[in-house]
Amino acid sequence: MTSAQAEPPTPPWRRPRKGAPARRPLSRDLIVRTAQDILRTEGLDGVSMRRVAQELGTGPASLYAHVSDKDELLELVVDRIAGEIPLLEPDPARWQEQLKEAARAARRVWTTYSDVSRISLGSVPTGENQLRIAENHLAIMRAGGVPDQVAAWFVDRMGLYVDADAFEGSVFAARFREGWDAGEYFGQIRRYYEGLSPERFPHITSLVGELMEGEDEERFEFGLDLMVRGLASYVNG
Amino acid sequence: MTSAQAEPPTPPWRRPRKGAPARRPLSRDLIVRTAQDILRTEGLDGVSMRRVAQELGTGPASLYAHVSDKDELLELVVDRIAGEIPLLEPDPARWQEQLKEAARAARRVWTTYSDVSRISLGSVPTGENQLRIAENHLAIMRAGGVPDQVAAWFVDRMGLYVDADAFEGSVFAARFREGWDAGEYFGQIRRYYEGLSPERFPHITSLVGELMEGEDEERFEFGLDLMVRGLASYVNG
DNA sequence: CGTAGCAACGAACGCTGTTCGTCACCACTT
DNA sequence: AAGTGGTGACGAACAGCGTTCGTTGCTACG
């Protein structure tokens, strides 16, 4: 449970004046951090206004003094999480590998908070930290000699790809959180594919092994490699 | 409104016996078709069990005799929509362009039902029609000489990409459905980017034009081109 | 000392997916 | 022909959701 954090959610608060406030010191940052904790441990479905409020020992209505919307709260959570993604110092000689490493770093954080992609996918990045990451990706590509228009579009497409891959992972994570077993689930899928009619699905039935091959990271790496290879072909010729 | 279809949702029903059934002839297929209609016209948020039932002139509990879950209902809707995607006869000489055309065809249908991607993204394709499409993509690639393992993974990644792109589109579609103006929205984003600090975001601020350039299709085409170029590099060298 | 402003909050609204228990009808058996 | 079992249709309800309203009580300032 997260009650260990709920008990004293108040660090040694620096009081603005003397005299202990009888009212609970709610704040925007505290709310966002609480929502982030719930997102990490219970997924997006666990993050409700009531749940966040409960964790802070209050009611849902109290949150609306600090946050206009649930959407706004979630956007703030996303950017806070984006702050955990490390930046890279551009090295022109290694720009392709650096770009991949940047994508991996983003994926690593994004899969830690498995459902953050459900919020970020499809939303235009406007938060401080998200912009810093886009800025970093642009710097790496420009150092590598990628044309401006290509670099600009690639930032968009690579962000979409990382989001989408994490989203896919979050769907499975949700299933497994509900008690499903991973091996059993994919075993069922495999057996279902194997049992299809070879006349109507000749390629699928003959490629079951290949279709099921590879862990999450391996498939992510494959897609990433596709995109960077394609990008490189815009630079060299 | 959809009431035009709601009034006589019953085609000249072929009765199993004589004597008109006083009970309403609910059926699985009718329920799925109704949900599909609502999905197209009102988006995923409009598809609730109550809403579907209302359209059929009954209560939500009646649906559970034909469908085990809302999730199952939505999966059935997805596969029904997938049935609208045309298949291509593999031509080894044009495999790259064919693969792109197949992706475009899927995207075309997926953006018609703008929120279908919100259901399909991250779910393993098991429906009849979805499998037929995967089968078709595999056939095109194998005809082009793509190695089996690469082809198998590419089907996965390209499906993810089409889903993700449509998902992004559905997020914007939802905003505009709520009354937002497209030009005004992107204009605000542009001005926000332009107003950023050039010291902290030198690349973003100098690439605002490039970042905002291009319609949806153009960006989709760019990402598709990236992936197919990368794929081709696995075949030729 | 009085008061303006605002954070905190209890209650409520309308919505969601789903379940339970009941009713009415059809098809079949006796 | 009378009876009966099975099942689809359905009304009501439950627990949860995001959000809003109106009120309370405290803090900081005049």
XYZ file of C-alpha atoms (C1' of nucleotides) in Angstrom:
534
model
C 0.000 0.000 0.000
C 0.943 3.624 -0.315
C -0.311 4.502 3.119
C 3.277 4.723 4.340
C 3.546 7.889 2.324
C 0.051 9.002 3.202
C 0.627 9.102 6.919
C 3.040 12.044 6.987
C 2.710 13.593 3.520
C 3.952 16.800 5.076
C 7.716 17.288 5.244
C 8.958 19.714 7.944
C 6.890 22.469 6.362
C 8.450 25.840 6.337
C 5.642 27.926 7.732
C 5.196 31.363 6.143
C 4.461 32.853 9.571
C 4.423 31.543 13.084
C 1.441 29.622 14.423
C 0.537 26.181 13.127
C -2.142 26.248 10.430
C -5.042 24.088 11.523
C -5.937 23.735 7.838
C -4.059 21.103 5.892
C -1.334 22.702 3.723
C -2.471 21.531 0.302
C -0.416 22.685 -2.650
C -0.249 22.202 -6.386
C 3.105 20.478 -6.296
C 2.004 18.145 -3.510
C -1.070 17.165 -5.504
C 0.967 16.510 -8.636
C 3.496 14.413 -6.728
C 0.725 12.379 -5.137
C -0.911 11.740 -8.497
C 2.484 10.717 -9.887
C 2.932 8.192 -7.077
C -0.460 6.643 -7.699
C 0.198 6.545 -11.438
C 3.415 4.631 -10.893
C 2.055 2.129 -8.407
C -1.508 1.613 -9.611
C -1.667 2.868 -13.167
C -3.820 5.546 -14.732
C -7.085 3.908 -13.706
C -6.021 4.356 -10.099
C -5.609 8.087 -10.548
C -8.972 9.618 -9.796
C -9.583 12.952 -8.186
C -11.179 11.122 -5.285
C -8.204 8.800 -4.926
C -5.657 11.631 -4.958
C -7.717 13.583 -2.461
C -8.073 10.554 -0.229
C -4.309 10.071 -0.214
C -4.009 13.646 1.009
C -6.697 13.179 3.630
C -9.253 15.440 2.028
C -12.120 15.492 -0.469
C -12.021 15.821 -4.248
C -13.395 19.355 -4.279
C -10.336 20.637 -2.443
C -8.085 19.849 -5.381
C -9.867 22.245 -7.712
C -8.417 25.225 -5.901
C -4.971 24.268 -7.185
C -5.721 22.510 -10.443
C -8.364 23.483 -12.980
C -8.988 20.072 -14.403
C -8.098 16.432 -14.177
C -6.573 16.908 -17.623
C -4.378 19.715 -16.378
C -3.296 17.641 -13.405
C -2.300 14.789 -15.694
C -0.382 17.111 -18.008
C 1.566 18.365 -15.031
C 2.305 14.794 -14.006
C 3.566 13.990 -17.501
C 5.982 16.891 -17.531
C 7.187 16.059 -14.052
C 7.958 12.525 -15.207
C 9.610 13.852 -18.358
C 12.006 15.616 -16.030
C 13.475 12.247 -15.118
C 14.688 11.622 -18.662
C 18.424 12.370 -18.870
C 19.784 14.635 -21.618
C 22.809 13.912 -23.800
C 25.686 16.141 -24.832
C 25.628 16.108 -28.666
C 28.592 14.352 -30.283
C 28.583 14.786 -34.098
C 30.543 11.579 -34.648
C 28.000 9.399 -32.845
C 24.755 11.144 -33.708
C 22.871 8.049 -34.853
C 23.756 6.009 -31.787
C 23.048 9.022 -29.593
C 19.612 9.445 -31.078
C 18.864 5.817 -30.333
C 20.196 6.190 -26.826
C 17.965 9.205 -26.299
C 14.959 7.187 -27.428
C 15.917 4.330 -25.121
C 16.276 6.712 -22.192
C 12.823 8.118 -22.815
C 11.366 4.638 -23.145
C 13.006 3.555 -19.919
C 11.322 6.327 -17.932
C 8.070 6.003 -19.842
C 7.797 2.295 -19.031
C 8.593 2.913 -15.363
C 5.380 4.933 -15.148
C 3.669 2.463 -17.381
C 0.566 4.482 -18.111
C 2.067 7.888 -18.717
C 1.933 7.195 -22.452
C -1.839 6.993 -22.232
C -1.791 10.657 -21.307
C 1.026 11.914 -23.499
C 0.239 10.072 -26.729
C -1.203 12.546 -29.157
C -0.715 15.636 -27.044
C 1.505 18.425 -28.263
C 4.498 18.761 -25.939
C 4.381 22.121 -24.203
C 5.826 21.414 -20.774
C 9.239 22.683 -19.748
C 10.843 19.262 -19.536
C 9.252 17.871 -22.671
C 10.542 20.850 -24.614
C 14.015 20.357 -23.184
C 13.997 16.817 -24.557
C 12.816 17.883 -28.000
C 15.500 20.555 -27.945
C 18.096 17.906 -27.130
C 16.980 15.652 -29.976
C 17.135 18.528 -32.428
C 20.631 19.398 -31.211
C 21.833 15.836 -31.748
C 20.437 15.651 -35.265
C 21.665 19.069 -36.327
C 25.125 18.169 -35.049
C 24.912 15.104 -37.284
C 24.031 17.145 -40.337
C 20.380 16.178 -40.634
C 18.461 18.739 -42.737
C 16.257 21.039 -40.671
C 12.899 19.951 -42.048
C 13.793 16.280 -41.703
C 15.024 16.769 -38.153
C 11.879 18.649 -37.172
C 9.597 15.932 -38.489
C 11.747 13.193 -37.029
C 11.364 14.610 -33.530
C 7.644 14.332 -33.992
C 7.675 10.794 -35.386
C 10.175 9.422 -32.893
C 8.228 10.882 -29.997
C 5.120 9.265 -31.401
C 6.922 5.955 -31.685
C 8.222 5.971 -28.119
C 4.783 6.918 -26.853
C 3.115 4.212 -28.902
C 5.504 1.501 -27.796
C 5.052 2.444 -24.154
C 1.305 2.560 -24.685
C 1.370 -0.981 -26.002
C 3.367 -2.008 -22.957
C 0.890 -0.321 -20.648
C -1.989 -2.311 -22.111
C -0.201 -5.536 -21.260
C 0.844 -4.191 -17.886
C -2.806 -3.477 -17.114
C -3.761 -7.026 -18.023
C -1.056 -8.503 -15.852
C -1.983 -6.169 -13.032
C -5.424 -7.738 -13.197
C -3.894 -11.105 -12.453
C -3.224 -12.517 -15.911
C -0.061 -14.524 -16.442
C 2.242 -13.265 -19.187
C 3.514 -16.632 -20.384
C 0.049 -18.134 -20.375
C -1.389 -15.198 -22.297
C 1.191 -15.256 -25.087
C 0.989 -19.043 -25.142
C -2.708 -18.762 -25.875
C -2.073 -16.291 -28.662
C 0.571 -18.566 -30.152
C -1.697 -21.588 -30.059
C -4.498 -19.530 -31.598
C -2.246 -18.519 -34.494
C -1.033 -22.089 -34.919
C -4.588 -23.328 -35.087
C -5.599 -21.030 -37.952
C -6.419 -22.469 -41.362
C -3.181 -22.835 -43.380
C -5.125 -22.366 -46.619
C -6.585 -19.006 -45.625
C -3.588 -17.770 -43.611
C -0.542 -19.454 -45.166
C 1.960 -16.769 -44.149
C 0.762 -16.255 -40.604
C 0.636 -19.971 -39.832
C 4.096 -20.526 -41.307
C 5.557 -17.537 -39.451
C 4.151 -18.063 -35.956
C 7.632 -18.490 -34.539
C 8.863 -15.278 -36.132
C 5.719 -13.346 -35.194
C 6.031 -14.299 -31.531
C 9.820 -13.927 -31.421
C 11.479 -11.275 -29.312
C 10.860 -9.421 -26.076
C 9.520 -5.892 -25.837
C 12.938 -4.259 -25.968
C 13.974 -6.245 -29.004
C 10.941 -5.157 -30.989
C 11.351 -1.571 -29.835
C 14.971 -1.684 -30.931
C 13.968 -3.045 -34.327
C 11.503 -0.239 -34.968
C 14.000 2.319 -33.741
C 16.612 0.902 -36.075
C 14.185 1.122 -38.990
C 13.556 4.787 -38.343
C 17.185 5.774 -37.817
C 18.280 3.852 -40.906
C 15.620 5.699 -42.865
C 16.746 8.976 -41.347
C 20.376 8.301 -42.222
C 19.383 7.774 -45.845
C 18.186 11.386 -45.864
C 21.632 12.562 -44.791
C 24.068 10.525 -46.825
C 22.258 10.716 -50.112
C -28.692 12.861 -35.517
C -28.736 9.129 -35.881
C -32.424 8.820 -35.132
C -33.104 8.267 -38.825
C -31.414 4.933 -38.445
C -32.830 4.372 -34.990
C -36.435 4.522 -36.124
C -36.422 1.295 -38.151
C -33.196 -0.419 -37.120
C -34.870 -3.631 -38.194
C -34.513 -4.604 -41.854
C -37.262 -6.919 -43.223
C -36.384 -9.496 -40.571
C -36.593 -13.051 -41.687
C -38.624 -14.595 -38.917
C -37.605 -18.100 -37.823
C -41.269 -19.115 -37.549
C -44.545 -17.436 -38.306
C -46.182 -15.093 -35.848
C -44.642 -11.748 -35.078
C -42.426 -11.807 -31.987
C -43.636 -9.223 -29.518
C -40.098 -9.222 -28.134
C -37.608 -7.004 -29.900
C -35.247 -9.019 -32.090
C -31.950 -8.031 -30.526
C -28.870 -9.687 -31.961
C -25.133 -9.569 -31.586
C -24.546 -8.231 -35.059
C -27.178 -5.539 -34.653
C -25.560 -4.406 -31.417
C -22.114 -4.288 -32.999
C -23.383 -2.335 -35.994
C -25.109 0.158 -33.712
C -21.959 0.666 -31.657
C -19.996 1.147 -34.870
C -22.405 3.865 -36.012
C -22.100 5.723 -32.739
C -18.324 5.379 -32.823
C -18.179 6.958 -36.264
C -20.542 9.825 -35.559
C -19.794 10.630 -31.931
C -16.464 9.075 -31.085
C -15.538 6.527 -28.460
C -16.819 8.614 -25.579
C -20.263 8.391 -27.114
C -20.190 4.618 -27.093
C -21.601 3.582 -23.743
C -23.673 0.516 -23.070
C -26.565 2.761 -22.183
C -26.198 4.761 -25.367
C -26.109 1.660 -27.557
C -29.091 0.202 -25.738
C -30.999 3.465 -26.046
C -30.402 3.492 -29.787
C -31.972 0.041 -29.922
C -34.869 1.082 -27.736
C -33.953 -1.021 -24.740
C -31.918 -0.982 -21.535
C -28.222 -1.671 -21.015
C -28.783 -5.020 -19.317
C -30.288 -6.466 -22.466
C -26.979 -6.229 -24.292
C -25.212 -8.599 -21.938
C -27.132 -11.561 -23.315
C -25.262 -11.151 -26.611
C -21.962 -9.628 -25.532
C -19.969 -10.535 -22.456
C -18.265 -7.213 -21.968
C -17.946 -3.712 -23.247
C -14.389 -4.694 -24.150
C -15.622 -7.603 -26.230
C -18.154 -5.377 -27.958
C -15.438 -2.890 -28.867
C -13.155 -5.642 -30.167
C -15.961 -6.815 -32.409
C -16.447 -3.267 -33.652
C -12.746 -2.966 -34.430
C -12.708 -6.110 -36.509
C -15.857 -5.082 -38.318
C -14.204 -1.790 -39.260
C -11.023 -3.623 -40.262
C -13.192 -5.426 -42.789
C -13.480 -2.166 -44.731
C -9.754 -2.055 -45.444
C -9.100 -3.246 -49.001
C -6.492 -5.928 -49.693
C -3.823 -5.806 -52.389
C -2.663 -8.447 -54.830
C 1.089 -8.803 -54.180
C 3.313 -7.587 -57.025
C 6.999 -8.395 -56.373
C 8.216 -5.522 -58.556
C 6.327 -2.885 -56.551
C 6.504 -4.312 -53.044
C 7.734 -1.143 -51.332
C 5.098 1.076 -52.888
C 2.476 -1.587 -52.220
C 3.393 -1.755 -48.562
C 2.997 1.992 -48.327
C -0.299 1.834 -50.144
C -1.504 -0.822 -47.727
C -0.579 1.410 -44.788
C -2.372 4.344 -46.391
C -5.480 2.251 -46.952
C -5.516 1.211 -43.302
C -4.993 4.773 -42.189
C -7.798 5.982 -44.415
C -10.310 3.663 -42.766
C -8.866 4.174 -39.302
C -9.253 7.953 -39.548
C -12.817 7.608 -40.829
C -13.725 6.026 -37.504
C -11.483 8.431 -35.728
C -11.461 6.725 -32.353
C -11.044 3.120 -33.398
C -7.314 3.442 -32.756
C -8.042 4.120 -29.099
C -9.378 0.575 -28.921
C -6.979 -1.226 -31.219
C -3.704 0.378 -30.140
C -1.800 -2.152 -28.107
C -4.193 -5.034 -28.580
C -2.997 -8.179 -30.301
C -4.895 -8.638 -33.575
C -7.022 -11.767 -33.372
C -10.103 -10.886 -35.405
C -10.774 -12.442 -38.794
C -10.353 -9.223 -40.750
C -7.333 -7.982 -38.844
C -5.598 -11.270 -39.512
C -6.438 -11.041 -43.185
C -4.685 -7.689 -43.322
C -1.596 -8.966 -41.528
C -1.592 -11.923 -43.901
C -1.715 -9.533 -46.839
C 1.199 -7.450 -45.549
C 3.278 -10.564 -45.010
C 2.495 -11.718 -48.552
C 3.605 -8.398 -50.011
C 6.888 -8.409 -48.110
C 7.700 -12.029 -48.805
C 7.044 -11.431 -52.487
C 9.570 -8.604 -52.243
C 12.201 -10.837 -50.704
C 12.097 -9.470 -47.169
C 13.594 -11.993 -44.687
C 10.969 -13.783 -42.605
C 11.976 -12.439 -39.200
C 12.194 -8.888 -40.513
C 8.815 -9.167 -42.217
C 7.188 -10.544 -39.088
C 8.481 -7.723 -36.919
C 7.684 -5.120 -39.537
C 4.023 -6.124 -39.572
C 3.978 -5.450 -35.852
C 5.771 -2.105 -36.042
C 3.844 -0.799 -39.023
C 0.545 -1.719 -37.399
C 1.669 0.117 -34.293
C 2.603 3.147 -36.364
C -0.715 3.337 -38.184
C -2.564 2.939 -34.904
C -0.454 5.597 -33.216
C -0.886 8.103 -36.021
C -4.647 7.595 -36.042
C -4.672 7.882 -32.264
C -2.950 11.241 -32.487
C -5.540 12.316 -35.032
C -8.356 11.187 -32.770
C -7.099 13.344 -29.933
C -7.284 16.407 -32.157
C -10.613 15.291 -33.568
C -11.985 15.102 -30.021
C -10.808 18.644 -29.319
C -12.378 19.994 -32.480
C -15.572 18.071 -31.758
C -15.718 20.042 -28.515
C -15.835 23.234 -30.514
C -12.178 24.215 -30.763
C -10.952 25.769 -33.967
C -8.069 23.974 -35.674
C -6.297 27.008 -37.077
C -6.625 28.919 -33.834
C -5.287 25.975 -31.818
C -2.173 25.442 -33.916
C -1.700 29.174 -34.117
C -1.539 29.301 -30.328
C 1.002 26.489 -30.268
C 3.101 28.277 -32.875
C 3.054 31.537 -30.957
C 3.915 29.683 -27.766
C 6.961 28.119 -29.434
C 7.985 31.442 -30.930
C 7.790 33.062 -27.521
C 10.187 30.634 -25.861
C 13.572 31.798 -24.672
C 16.080 31.575 -27.580
C 18.910 30.992 -25.105
C 17.337 27.948 -23.503
C 15.639 26.600 -26.626
C 17.788 27.745 -29.554
C 16.842 24.917 -31.899
C 13.108 24.903 -31.205
C 12.786 28.651 -31.583
C 14.798 28.641 -34.815
C 12.820 25.715 -36.238
C 9.248 26.756 -35.443
C 8.418 26.906 -39.134
C 9.764 23.422 -39.764
C 8.166 21.984 -36.631
C 4.716 23.257 -37.589
C 5.111 22.449 -41.299
C 2.965 19.850 -42.977
C -0.512 18.424 -42.676
C -1.363 15.128 -41.033
C -0.942 13.103 -44.216
C 2.413 14.628 -44.969
C 3.816 13.708 -41.566
C 2.317 10.240 -41.764
C 3.922 9.797 -45.170
C 7.283 10.914 -43.797
C 7.236 8.365 -40.999
C 6.061 5.669 -43.371
C 8.894 6.528 -45.728
C 11.380 6.301 -42.864
C 10.231 2.816 -41.974
C 10.108 1.468 -45.523
C 13.537 2.911 -46.328
C 14.859 1.206 -43.228
C 13.143 -2.011 -44.205
C 14.603 -1.860 -47.706
C 18.078 -1.594 -46.245
C 17.514 -5.014 -44.686
C 16.800 -6.484 -48.127
C 19.405 -4.923 -50.376
C 22.355 -4.986 -48.042
C -10.171 45.060 16.140
C -12.697 44.282 12.029
C -13.011 42.515 7.601
C -12.000 40.907 2.881
C -10.528 37.056 0.417
C -9.803 32.507 -0.357
C -8.579 27.577 0.723
C -11.021 23.645 2.409
C -14.862 20.962 2.284
C -19.711 18.254 2.447
C -23.174 17.265 -0.513
C -25.073 16.646 -4.683
C -25.747 15.907 -10.016
C -25.524 13.144 -13.864
C -22.911 9.907 -15.841
C -20.417 5.196 -16.210
C -20.076 -0.498 -16.494
C -22.042 -4.224 -14.548
C -25.109 -7.507 -11.746
C -29.269 -9.334 -9.791
C -33.858 -10.932 -9.797
C -38.020 -11.100 -12.288
C -41.082 -11.582 -16.096
C -42.863 -13.192 -20.466
C -42.485 -15.819 -24.242
C -41.173 -19.813 -27.325
C -40.390 -24.687 -28.140
C -40.735 -28.928 -26.724
C -42.595 -32.994 -23.932
C -46.196 -35.560 -21.928
C -54.147 -30.045 -25.486
C -51.909 -28.952 -21.254
C -47.809 -28.329 -18.886
C -43.006 -27.052 -18.378
C -38.114 -25.762 -18.961
C -34.990 -22.473 -20.863
C -33.737 -18.124 -22.136
C -33.909 -13.349 -23.892
C -35.539 -8.869 -22.307
C -35.558 -5.706 -18.818
C -36.152 -2.491 -14.340
C -33.668 -1.418 -10.540
C -29.748 -0.988 -8.125
C -24.577 -0.571 -6.758
C -20.275 1.549 -6.573
C -17.521 4.527 -8.775
C -16.401 8.633 -11.736
C -15.465 14.218 -12.765
C -17.214 18.267 -11.560
C -19.994 22.163 -9.320
C -22.346 24.670 -5.714
C -22.729 26.855 -1.410
C -20.899 27.184 2.985
C -17.443 27.369 6.607
C -13.495 28.879 8.903
C -9.023 30.686 8.882
C -5.250 34.148 7.585
C -3.477 38.370 6.509
C -4.129 42.981 5.939
C -6.168 47.655 6.825
